[in-house]
XYZ file of C-alpha atoms in Angstrom:
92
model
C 18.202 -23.275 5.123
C 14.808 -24.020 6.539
C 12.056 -25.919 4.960
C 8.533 -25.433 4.715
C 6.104 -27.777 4.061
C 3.153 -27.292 1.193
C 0.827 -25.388 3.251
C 3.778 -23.014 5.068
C 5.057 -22.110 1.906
C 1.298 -20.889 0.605
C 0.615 -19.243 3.843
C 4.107 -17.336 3.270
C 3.455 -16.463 -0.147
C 0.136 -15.287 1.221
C 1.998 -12.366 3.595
C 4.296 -11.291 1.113
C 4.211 -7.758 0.083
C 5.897 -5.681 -2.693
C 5.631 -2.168 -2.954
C 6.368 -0.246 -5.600
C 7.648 3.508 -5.681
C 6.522 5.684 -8.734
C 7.788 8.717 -9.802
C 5.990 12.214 -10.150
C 3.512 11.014 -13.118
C -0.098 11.753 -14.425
C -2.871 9.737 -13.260
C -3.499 7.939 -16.382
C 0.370 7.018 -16.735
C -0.094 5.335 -13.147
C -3.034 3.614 -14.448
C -1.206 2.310 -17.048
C 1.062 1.106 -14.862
C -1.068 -0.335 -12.450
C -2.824 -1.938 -15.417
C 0.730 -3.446 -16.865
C 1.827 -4.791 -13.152
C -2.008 -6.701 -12.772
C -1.298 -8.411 -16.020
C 1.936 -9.637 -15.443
C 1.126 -11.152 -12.184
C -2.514 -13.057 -14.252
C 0.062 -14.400 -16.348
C 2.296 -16.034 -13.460
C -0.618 -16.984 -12.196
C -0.453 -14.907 -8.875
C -3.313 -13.084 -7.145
C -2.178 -9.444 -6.253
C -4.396 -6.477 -4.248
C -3.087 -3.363 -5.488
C -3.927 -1.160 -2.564
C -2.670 2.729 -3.012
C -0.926 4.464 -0.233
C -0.871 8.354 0.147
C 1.574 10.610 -1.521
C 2.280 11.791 1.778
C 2.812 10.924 5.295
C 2.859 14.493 6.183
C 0.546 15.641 8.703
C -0.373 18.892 7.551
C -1.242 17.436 4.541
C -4.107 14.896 6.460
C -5.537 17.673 8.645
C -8.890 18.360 8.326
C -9.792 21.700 8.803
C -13.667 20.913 9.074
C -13.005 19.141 11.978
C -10.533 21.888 14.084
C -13.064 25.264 12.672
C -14.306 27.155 15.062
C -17.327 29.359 14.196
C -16.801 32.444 15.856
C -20.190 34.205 14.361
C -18.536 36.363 12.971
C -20.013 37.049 9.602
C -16.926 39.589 8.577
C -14.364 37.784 9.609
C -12.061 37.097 6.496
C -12.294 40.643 5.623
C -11.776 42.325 9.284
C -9.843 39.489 11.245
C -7.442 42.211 11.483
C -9.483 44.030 13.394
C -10.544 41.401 15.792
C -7.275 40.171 16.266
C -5.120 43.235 16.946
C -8.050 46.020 17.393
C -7.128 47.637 14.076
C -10.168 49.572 12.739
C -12.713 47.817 10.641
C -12.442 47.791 7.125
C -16.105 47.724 5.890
């Protein structure tokens, strides 16, 4: 069993991390929960930073498509990208 003295032990306690998983719920259920979790640790007297993480590490779900866009100039292109992909004739 190791030892640590005052100062190793607050520096440890410093580092540590807990994450919590929630289910599926509404906003203001998590807030409620977020809410519940901040009191408990004021009454133990322990400092938390509740820092969120995304709901998903997916990377489709973090693209940006304002970044990749390409502006083609065309005006039409929603409506006729048929035609300017495959030659098909123009719908307008």
């Amino acid at each position: 069993m190791a030892t640590y003295s005052s100062f190793e032990q607050l520096n440890f306690y410093r580092s540590m991390q807990l994450t919590i998983t929630l289910p599926d719920i509404l906003p203001d259920e998590i807030s409620r929960v977020i809410k519940k979790v901040k009191e408990i640790f004021s009454q133990e007297g322990i400092a938390a930073e509740i820092t969120p993480e995304p709901l998903s590490t997916d990377a489709w779900d973090s693209l940006n498509f304002d970044e990749i866009a390409v502006d083609t100039g065309r005006v039409d292109f929603a409506e006729n990208h048929d035609h300017y992909l495959y030659g098909i004739a123009k719908r307008s």
